[in-house]
mmCIF file with all atom_site columns, C-alpha atoms in Angstrom:
data_model
loop_
_atom_site.group_PDB
_atom_site.id
_atom_site.type_symbol
_atom_site.label_atom_id
_atom_site.label_alt_id
_atom_site.label_comp_id
_atom_site.label_asym_id
_atom_site.label_entity_id
_atom_site.label_seq_id
_atom_site.pdbx_PDB_ins_code
_atom_site.Cartn_x
_atom_site.Cartn_y
_atom_site.Cartn_z
_atom_site.occupancy
_atom_site.B_iso_or_equiv
_atom_site.pdbx_formal_charge
_atom_site.auth_seq_id
_atom_site.auth_comp_id
_atom_site.auth_asym_id
_atom_site.auth_atom_id
_atom_site.pdbx_PDB_model_num
ATOM 1   C CA . MET A 1 1   ? 84.062  94.248  96.811  1.00 38.00 ? 301 MET A CA 1
ATOM 2   C CA . GLU A 1 2   ? 83.306  97.640  96.975  1.00 38.00 ? 302 GLU A CA 1
ATOM 3   C CA . ASN A 1 3   ? 86.568  99.280  98.927  1.00 39.00 ? 303 ASN A CA 1
ATOM 4   C CA . LYS A 1 4   ? 85.165  101.660 101.279 1.00 40.00 ? 304 LYS A CA 1
ATOM 5   C CA . GLU A 1 5   ? 87.263  104.090 102.770 1.00 39.00 ? 305 GLU A CA 1
ATOM 6   C CA . THR A 1 6   ? 87.280  103.756 106.266 1.00 38.00 ? 306 THR A CA 1
ATOM 7   C CA . VAL A 1 7   ? 85.686  106.487 108.298 1.00 36.00 ? 307 VAL A CA 1
ATOM 8   C CA . GLY A 1 8   ? 86.728  109.898 109.692 1.00 35.00 ? 308 GLY A CA 1
ATOM 9   C CA . LEU A 1 9   ? 89.714  110.356 106.666 1.00 36.00 ? 309 LEU A CA 1
ATOM 10  C CA . GLY A 1 10  ? 90.328  113.874 109.218 1.00 40.00 ? 310 GLY A CA 1
ATOM 11  C CA . SER A 1 11  ? 90.956  112.151 112.075 1.00 55.00 ? 311 SER A CA 1
ATOM 12  C CA . SER A 1 12  ? 94.136  110.548 113.420 1.00 76.00 ? 312 SER A CA 1
ATOM 13  C CA . ALA A 1 13  ? 95.080  107.110 113.516 1.00 77.00 ? 313 ALA A CA 1
ATOM 14  C CA . LYS A 1 14  ? 94.061  106.765 117.109 1.00 79.00 ? 314 LYS A CA 1
ATOM 15  C CA . GLN A 1 15  ? 91.454  108.411 117.341 1.00 85.00 ? 315 GLN A CA 1
ATOM 16  C CA . ALA A 1 16  ? 90.208  105.657 114.407 1.00 90.00 ? 316 ALA A CA 1
ATOM 17  C CA . PHE A 1 17  ? 91.302  102.503 115.584 1.00 92.00 ? 317 PHE A CA 1
ATOM 18  C CA . GLU A 1 18  ? 92.088  100.788 118.605 1.00 93.00 ? 318 GLU A CA 1
ATOM 19  C CA . LYS A 1 19  ? 95.338  98.509  118.899 1.00 93.00 ? 319 LYS A CA 1
ATOM 20  C CA . LEU A 1 20  ? 94.780  94.987  119.029 1.00 96.00 ? 320 LEU A CA 1
ATOM 21  C CA . GLU A 1 21  ? 97.645  92.914  118.606 1.00 96.00 ? 321 GLU A CA 1
ATOM 22  C CA . LYS A 1 22  ? 101.212 93.058  116.628 1.00 94.00 ? 322 LYS A CA 1
ATOM 23  C CA . VAL A 1 23  ? 100.543 90.642  114.000 1.00 90.00 ? 323 VAL A CA 1
ATOM 24  C CA . GLY A 1 24  ? 104.172 91.765  112.615 1.00 86.00 ? 324 GLY A CA 1
ATOM 25  C CA . GLU A 1 25  ? 107.119 93.785  112.243 1.00 84.00 ? 325 GLU A CA 1
ATOM 26  C CA . GLY A 1 26  ? 109.623 94.227  109.246 1.00 72.00 ? 326 GLY A CA 1
ATOM 27  C CA . SER A 1 27  ? 112.493 96.642  108.473 1.00 68.00 ? 327 SER A CA 1
ATOM 28  C CA . TYR A 1 28  ? 109.769 98.986  106.922 1.00 73.00 ? 328 TYR A CA 1
ATOM 29  C CA . GLY A 1 29  ? 107.401 99.093  110.529 1.00 81.00 ? 329 GLY A CA 1
ATOM 30  C CA . LYS A 1 30  ? 104.998 97.433  112.570 1.00 89.00 ? 330 LYS A CA 1
ATOM 31  C CA . VAL A 1 31  ? 101.940 95.783  111.329 1.00 91.00 ? 331 VAL A CA 1
ATOM 32  C CA . TYR A 1 32  ? 98.967  95.619  113.793 1.00 93.00 ? 332 TYR A CA 1
ATOM 33  C CA . ARG A 1 33  ? 95.494  93.943  114.086 1.00 95.00 ? 333 ARG A CA 1
ATOM 34  C CA . ALA A 1 34  ? 92.950  96.668  115.237 1.00 96.00 ? 334 ALA A CA 1
ATOM 35  C CA . ARG A 1 35  ? 89.573  97.981  115.083 1.00 97.00 ? 335 ARG A CA 1
ATOM 36  C CA . GLU A 1 36  ? 88.321  101.057 113.234 1.00 95.00 ? 336 GLU A CA 1
ATOM 37  C CA . ARG A 1 37  ? 86.481  102.398 116.027 1.00 94.00 ? 337 ARG A CA 1
ATOM 38  C CA . ALA A 1 38  ? 83.633  103.802 114.126 1.00 94.00 ? 338 ALA A CA 1
ATOM 39  C CA . THR A 1 39  ? 82.564  100.607 112.591 1.00 95.00 ? 339 THR A CA 1
ATOM 40  C CA . GLY A 1 40  ? 84.236  97.824  114.357 1.00 96.00 ? 340 GLY A CA 1
ATOM 41  C CA . ARG A 1 41  ? 86.218  96.406  111.576 1.00 96.00 ? 341 ARG A CA 1
ATOM 42  C CA . ILE A 1 42  ? 88.949  94.590  111.770 1.00 96.00 ? 342 ILE A CA 1
ATOM 43  C CA . VAL A 1 43  ? 92.022  96.012  109.637 1.00 96.00 ? 343 VAL A CA 1
ATOM 44  C CA . ALA A 1 44  ? 95.977  95.666  109.061 1.00 93.00 ? 344 ALA A CA 1
ATOM 45  C CA . LEU A 1 45  ? 97.408  99.117  110.571 1.00 92.00 ? 345 LEU A CA 1
ATOM 46  C CA . LYS A 1 46  ? 101.255 99.410  109.248 1.00 90.00 ? 346 LYS A CA 1
ATOM 47  C CA . LYS A 1 47  ? 102.775 101.436 111.203 1.00 88.00 ? 347 LYS A CA 1
ATOM 48  C CA . THR A 1 48  ? 105.571 103.342 109.005 1.00 84.00 ? 348 THR A CA 1
ATOM 49  C CA . LYS A 1 49  ? 107.909 106.144 110.683 1.00 76.00 ? 349 LYS A CA 1
ATOM 50  C CA . LEU A 1 50  ? 109.188 109.196 108.733 1.00 76.00 ? 350 LEU A CA 1
ATOM 51  C CA . PRO A 1 51  ? 111.971 110.788 108.414 1.00 74.00 ? 351 PRO A CA 1
ATOM 52  C CA . GLN A 1 52  ? 112.091 113.498 110.794 1.00 68.00 ? 352 GLN A CA 1
ATOM 53  C CA . ASP A 1 53  ? 115.917 115.476 109.291 1.00 64.00 ? 353 ASP A CA 1
ATOM 54  C CA . LYS A 1 54  ? 113.297 115.882 106.140 1.00 66.00 ? 354 LYS A CA 1
ATOM 55  C CA . GLU A 1 55  ? 110.086 118.058 106.044 1.00 71.00 ? 355 GLU A CA 1
ATOM 56  C CA . GLY A 1 56  ? 106.924 116.120 104.331 1.00 74.00 ? 356 GLY A CA 1
ATOM 57  C CA . VAL A 1 57  ? 106.621 112.686 103.730 1.00 80.00 ? 357 VAL A CA 1
ATOM 58  C CA . PRO A 1 58  ? 109.697 111.002 101.536 1.00 81.00 ? 358 PRO A CA 1
ATOM 59  C CA . PRO A 1 59  ? 109.384 110.641 97.667  1.00 83.00 ? 359 PRO A CA 1
ATOM 60  C CA . THR A 1 60  ? 109.547 106.739 98.536  1.00 81.00 ? 360 THR A CA 1
ATOM 61  C CA . THR A 1 61  ? 106.350 106.757 101.388 1.00 83.00 ? 361 THR A CA 1
ATOM 62  C CA . LEU A 1 62  ? 104.083 108.837 98.711  1.00 86.00 ? 362 LEU A CA 1
ATOM 63  C CA . ARG A 1 63  ? 105.558 105.722 95.758  1.00 86.00 ? 363 ARG A CA 1
ATOM 64  C CA . GLU A 1 64  ? 105.038 103.277 97.814  1.00 84.00 ? 364 GLU A CA 1
ATOM 65  C CA . ILE A 1 65  ? 101.588 104.828 98.680  1.00 90.00 ? 365 ILE A CA 1
ATOM 66  C CA . SER A 1 66  ? 100.693 105.403 94.982  1.00 91.00 ? 366 SER A CA 1
ATOM 67  C CA . LEU A 1 67  ? 101.281 102.043 94.146  1.00 89.00 ? 367 LEU A CA 1
ATOM 68  C CA . LEU A 1 68  ? 99.583  100.395 96.774  1.00 90.00 ? 368 LEU A CA 1
ATOM 69  C CA . ARG A 1 69  ? 96.218  102.203 95.543  1.00 93.00 ? 369 ARG A CA 1
ATOM 70  C CA . MET A 1 70  ? 96.712  101.191 92.053  1.00 93.00 ? 370 MET A CA 1
ATOM 71  C CA . LEU A 1 71  ? 97.352  97.652  92.743  1.00 90.00 ? 371 LEU A CA 1
ATOM 72  C CA . SER A 1 72  ? 94.087  98.162  95.720  1.00 91.00 ? 372 SER A CA 1
ATOM 73  C CA . ARG A 1 73  ? 91.836  97.443  92.087  1.00 92.00 ? 373 ARG A CA 1
ATOM 74  C CA . ASP A 1 74  ? 92.858  93.586  91.572  1.00 90.00 ? 374 ASP A CA 1
ATOM 75  C CA . SER A 1 75  ? 91.106  91.223  94.017  1.00 87.00 ? 375 SER A CA 1
ATOM 76  C CA . HIS A 1 76  ? 93.699  89.146  94.221  1.00 84.00 ? 376 HIS A CA 1
ATOM 77  C CA . ILE A 1 77  ? 95.693  91.847  96.019  1.00 85.00 ? 377 ILE A CA 1
ATOM 78  C CA . VAL A 1 78  ? 95.172  92.958  99.616  1.00 86.00 ? 378 VAL A CA 1
ATOM 79  C CA . LYS A 1 79  ? 93.893  96.061  99.531  1.00 91.00 ? 379 LYS A CA 1
ATOM 80  C CA . LEU A 1 80  ? 94.930  99.599  101.140 1.00 93.00 ? 380 LEU A CA 1
ATOM 81  C CA . MET A 1 81  ? 92.361  100.885 102.172 1.00 94.00 ? 381 MET A CA 1
ATOM 82  C CA . ASP A 1 82  ? 93.202  104.732 104.143 1.00 93.00 ? 382 ASP A CA 1
ATOM 83  C CA . VAL A 1 83  ? 96.314  106.406 104.957 1.00 92.00 ? 383 VAL A CA 1
ATOM 84  C CA . LYS A 1 84  ? 95.971  108.064 108.733 1.00 88.00 ? 384 LYS A CA 1
ATOM 85  C CA . GLN A 1 85  ? 98.646  109.698 110.725 1.00 84.00 ? 385 GLN A CA 1
ATOM 86  C CA . GLY A 1 86  ? 99.541  109.577 114.055 1.00 79.00 ? 386 GLY A CA 1
ATOM 87  C CA . LEU A 1 87  ? 101.770 110.715 116.921 1.00 78.00 ? 387 LEU A CA 1
ATOM 88  C CA . ASN A 1 88  ? 104.560 108.503 118.730 1.00 78.00 ? 388 ASN A CA 1
ATOM 89  C CA . ARG A 1 89  ? 105.113 108.908 122.644 1.00 79.00 ? 389 ARG A CA 1
ATOM 90  C CA . GLU A 1 90  ? 107.684 111.236 121.600 1.00 80.00 ? 390 GLU A CA 1
ATOM 91  C CA . GLY A 1 91  ? 105.818 113.632 119.016 1.00 77.00 ? 391 GLY A CA 1
ATOM 92  C CA . LYS A 1 92  ? 107.488 112.143 116.002 1.00 78.00 ? 392 LYS A CA 1
ATOM 93  C CA . THR A 1 93  ? 105.068 112.183 112.649 1.00 80.00 ? 393 THR A CA 1
ATOM 94  C CA . ILE A 1 94  ? 103.930 108.427 111.895 1.00 85.00 ? 394 ILE A CA 1
ATOM 95  C CA . LEU A 1 95  ? 102.067 107.105 108.844 1.00 88.00 ? 395 LEU A CA 1
ATOM 96  C CA . TYR A 1 96  ? 99.797  104.518 109.234 1.00 91.00 ? 396 TYR A CA 1
ATOM 97  C CA . LEU A 1 97  ? 98.540  102.479 106.051 1.00 92.00 ? 397 LEU A CA 1
ATOM 98  C CA . VAL A 1 98  ? 95.514  101.052 106.660 1.00 94.00 ? 398 VAL A CA 1
ATOM 99  C CA . PHE A 1 99  ? 94.773  97.401  104.793 1.00 93.00 ? 399 PHE A CA 1
ATOM 100 C CA . GLU A 1 100 ? 92.076  94.618  104.719 1.00 91.00 ? 400 GLU A CA 1
ATOM 101 C CA . TYR A 1 101 ? 93.099  92.404  107.534 1.00 91.00 ? 401 TYR A CA 1
ATOM 102 C CA . MET A 1 102 ? 94.367  88.824  106.374 1.00 86.00 ? 402 MET A CA 1
ATOM 103 C CA . ASP A 1 103 ? 93.637  85.948  109.197 1.00 83.00 ? 403 ASP A CA 1
ATOM 104 C CA . MET A 1 104 ? 95.287  83.251  107.047 1.00 80.00 ? 404 MET A CA 1
ATOM 105 C CA . ASP A 1 105 ? 98.719  83.127  105.236 1.00 78.00 ? 405 ASP A CA 1
ATOM 106 C CA . LEU A 1 106 ? 100.012 80.660  103.042 1.00 79.00 ? 406 LEU A CA 1
ATOM 107 C CA . TYR A 1 107 ? 102.613 79.585  105.832 1.00 80.00 ? 407 TYR A CA 1
ATOM 108 C CA . LYS A 1 108 ? 99.701  78.564  108.214 1.00 81.00 ? 408 LYS A CA 1
ATOM 109 C CA . PHE A 1 109 ? 97.988  77.251  106.325 1.00 82.00 ? 409 PHE A CA 1
ATOM 110 C CA . ILE A 1 110 ? 100.208 75.139  104.832 1.00 83.00 ? 410 ILE A CA 1
ATOM 111 C CA . ARG A 1 111 ? 101.300 74.240  108.576 1.00 86.00 ? 411 ARG A CA 1
ATOM 112 C CA . ASN A 1 112 ? 97.638  73.838  109.459 1.00 86.00 ? 412 ASN A CA 1
ATOM 113 C CA . PHE A 1 113 ? 97.240  70.517  106.535 1.00 84.00 ? 413 PHE A CA 1
ATOM 114 C CA . ARG A 1 114 ? 100.752 69.074  108.198 1.00 88.00 ? 414 ARG A CA 1
ATOM 115 C CA . LYS A 1 115 ? 98.864  69.137  111.784 1.00 92.00 ? 415 LYS A CA 1
ATOM 116 C CA . THR A 1 116 ? 96.176  67.025  110.228 1.00 91.00 ? 416 THR A CA 1
ATOM 117 C CA . GLY A 1 117 ? 98.670  64.763  108.120 1.00 89.00 ? 417 GLY A CA 1
ATOM 118 C CA . LYS A 1 118 ? 96.535  65.271  105.260 1.00 88.00 ? 418 LYS A CA 1
ATOM 119 C CA . ASN A 1 119 ? 97.507  66.552  102.191 1.00 88.00 ? 419 ASN A CA 1
ATOM 120 C CA . ILE A 1 120 ? 95.806  69.559  100.539 1.00 87.00 ? 420 ILE A CA 1
ATOM 121 C CA . PRO A 1 121 ? 93.364  68.202  98.154  1.00 88.00 ? 421 PRO A CA 1
ATOM 122 C CA . PRO A 1 122 ? 94.192  69.071  94.585  1.00 90.00 ? 422 PRO A CA 1
ATOM 123 C CA . ILE A 1 123 ? 91.355  71.194  93.673  1.00 91.00 ? 423 ILE A CA 1
ATOM 124 C CA . THR A 1 124 ? 92.381  73.716  96.476  1.00 87.00 ? 424 THR A CA 1
ATOM 125 C CA . VAL A 1 125 ? 96.370  73.603  95.346  1.00 86.00 ? 425 VAL A CA 1
ATOM 126 C CA . LYS A 1 126 ? 94.529  74.415  91.784  1.00 88.00 ? 426 LYS A CA 1
ATOM 127 C CA . ASN A 1 127 ? 92.622  77.082  93.480  1.00 86.00 ? 427 ASN A CA 1
ATOM 128 C CA . LEU A 1 128 ? 95.409  78.878  95.274  1.00 83.00 ? 428 LEU A CA 1
ATOM 129 C CA . LEU A 1 129 ? 97.935  78.813  91.991  1.00 84.00 ? 429 LEU A CA 1
ATOM 130 C CA . TYR A 1 130 ? 94.987  80.280  90.583  1.00 87.00 ? 430 TYR A CA 1
ATOM 131 C CA . GLN A 1 131 ? 94.815  82.876  92.868  1.00 84.00 ? 431 GLN A CA 1
ATOM 132 C CA . LEU A 1 132 ? 98.698  83.419  92.813  1.00 82.00 ? 432 LEU A CA 1
ATOM 133 C CA . CYS A 1 133 ? 98.572  83.825  89.155  1.00 85.00 ? 433 CYS A CA 1
ATOM 134 C CA . LYS A 1 134 ? 96.133  86.341  88.560  1.00 87.00 ? 434 LYS A CA 1
ATOM 135 C CA . GLY A 1 135 ? 97.203  88.720  91.361  1.00 84.00 ? 435 GLY A CA 1
ATOM 136 C CA . VAL A 1 136 ? 101.283 88.212  89.753  1.00 83.00 ? 436 VAL A CA 1
ATOM 137 C CA . ALA A 1 137 ? 99.705  88.782  86.222  1.00 88.00 ? 437 ALA A CA 1
ATOM 138 C CA . PHE A 1 138 ? 98.038  92.254  87.620  1.00 89.00 ? 438 PHE A CA 1
ATOM 139 C CA . CYS A 1 139 ? 101.166 93.482  88.809  1.00 86.00 ? 439 CYS A CA 1
ATOM 140 C CA . HIS A 1 140 ? 103.248 92.611  86.039  1.00 86.00 ? 440 HIS A CA 1
ATOM 141 C CA . GLY A 1 141 ? 100.874 94.010  83.448  1.00 90.00 ? 441 GLY A CA 1
ATOM 142 C CA . HIS A 1 142 ? 101.074 97.398  85.604  1.00 88.00 ? 442 HIS A CA 1
ATOM 143 C CA . GLY A 1 143 ? 105.447 96.680  85.800  1.00 85.00 ? 443 GLY A CA 1
ATOM 144 C CA . VAL A 1 144 ? 105.439 95.582  89.453  1.00 82.00 ? 444 VAL A CA 1
ATOM 145 C CA . LEU A 1 145 ? 108.115 92.730  89.626  1.00 77.00 ? 445 LEU A CA 1
ATOM 146 C CA . HIS A 1 146 ? 107.748 90.694  93.292  1.00 68.00 ? 446 HIS A CA 1
ATOM 147 C CA . ARG A 1 147 ? 109.604 88.292  95.099  1.00 62.00 ? 447 ARG A CA 1
ATOM 148 C CA . TYR A 1 148 ? 108.546 85.476  97.648  1.00 58.00 ? 448 TYR A CA 1
ATOM 149 C CA . ASN A 1 149 ? 110.821 84.402  99.739  1.00 54.00 ? 449 ASN A CA 1
ATOM 150 C CA . ASP A 1 150 ? 108.537 83.666  101.904 1.00 55.00 ? 450 ASP A CA 1
ATOM 151 C CA . SER A 1 151 ? 104.936 81.611  102.595 1.00 55.00 ? 451 SER A CA 1
ATOM 152 C CA . ARG A 1 152 ? 103.973 84.052  104.738 1.00 57.00 ? 452 ARG A CA 1
ATOM 153 C CA . LYS A 1 153 ? 104.373 86.662  102.053 1.00 55.00 ? 453 LYS A CA 1
ATOM 154 C CA . LEU A 1 154 ? 101.140 85.008  100.233 1.00 53.00 ? 454 LEU A CA 1
ATOM 155 C CA . ILE A 1 155 ? 97.148  85.038  100.988 1.00 44.00 ? 455 ILE A CA 1
ATOM 156 C CA . GLY A 1 156 ? 95.198  87.804  100.332 1.00 43.00 ? 456 GLY A CA 1
ATOM 157 C CA . LEU A 1 157 ? 98.531  88.406  98.717  1.00 38.00 ? 457 LEU A CA 1
ATOM 158 C CA . ALA A 1 158 ? 99.915  90.658  101.391 1.00 38.00 ? 458 ALA A CA 1
ATOM 159 C CA . TRP A 1 159 ? 103.752 89.867  100.313 1.00 36.00 ? 459 TRP A CA 1
ATOM 160 C CA . CYS A 1 160 ? 106.766 91.517  99.014  1.00 34.00 ? 460 CYS A CA 1
ATOM 161 C CA . VAL A 1 161 ? 107.257 93.427  95.953  1.00 35.00 ? 461 VAL A CA 1
ATOM 162 C CA . HIS A 1 162 ? 109.849 94.945  93.726  1.00 33.00 ? 462 HIS A CA 1
ATOM 163 C CA . VAL A 1 163 ? 108.882 98.084  92.316  1.00 33.00 ? 463 VAL A CA 1
ATOM 164 C CA . LEU A 1 164 ? 110.641 99.293  89.100  1.00 32.00 ? 464 LEU A CA 1
ATOM 165 C CA . GLU A 1 165 ? 111.536 103.355 89.356  1.00 32.00 ? 465 GLU A CA 1
ATOM 166 C CA . SER A 1 166 ? 110.397 104.794 85.894  1.00 34.00 ? 466 SER A CA 1
ATOM 167 C CA . PHE A 1 167 ? 113.423 107.003 85.881  1.00 32.00 ? 467 PHE A CA 1
ATOM 168 C CA . ARG A 1 168 ? 116.285 105.093 86.646  1.00 35.00 ? 468 ARG A CA 1
ATOM 169 C CA . LYS A 1 169 ? 115.469 101.333 85.388  1.00 38.00 ? 469 LYS A CA 1
ATOM 170 C CA . SER A 1 170 ? 118.595 99.841  86.431  1.00 37.00 ? 470 SER A CA 1
ATOM 171 C CA . SER A 1 171 ? 117.328 100.037 90.757  1.00 38.00 ? 471 SER A CA 1
ATOM 172 C CA . LEU A 1 172 ? 114.783 98.217  92.048  1.00 37.00 ? 472 LEU A CA 1
ATOM 173 C CA . GLN A 1 173 ? 112.915 100.486 94.979  1.00 36.00 ? 473 GLN A CA 1
ATOM 174 C CA . TYR A 1 174 ? 111.350 97.710  97.993  1.00 37.00 ? 474 TYR A CA 1
ATOM 175 C CA . LEU A 1 175 ? 108.007 97.528  99.189  1.00 38.00 ? 475 LEU A CA 1
ATOM 176 C CA . CYS A 1 176 ? 107.546 94.811  102.036 1.00 36.00 ? 476 CYS A CA 1
ATOM 177 C CA . TYR A 1 177 ? 104.218 93.730  103.793 1.00 36.00 ? 477 TYR A CA 1
ATOM 178 C CA . VAL A 1 178 ? 104.625 91.782  106.836 1.00 32.00 ? 478 VAL A CA 1
#
């Protein structure tokens, strides 16, 4: 699958996307389902606030973007397609991470099966576990540790990960995605 960059790389997030609905929120920001205006493609926009007391983009944010671009090479991990800049109502700078949109996660998938009263077919379980293991193997092969404390973080493998910092092996850097 080809990872095409979002059209209008130089344009702001507000010009490039129409927010459709908020789909998640966490300590790292809010996530919206949005439509790319130029193509009509549905994406996930992760809105990340930048600290206003510092100039430029914090090193942790740059590390996150770099890591996500690297992880996007694997077909079992959700793709970071682009990074956009925008301003909030107060005029403060916000970064939007543009991901491919996943309309299903493991929690919803299991819940839908439970509603039918049927068990998930063994071949489906096997397929899901295979995909999970492939994504985990890619992460581990590139020095990325992870934690799945919530099944909503899985499928398309949009998950919460820890990144082992190369300079301080004893501390972990957190990257979370809804």
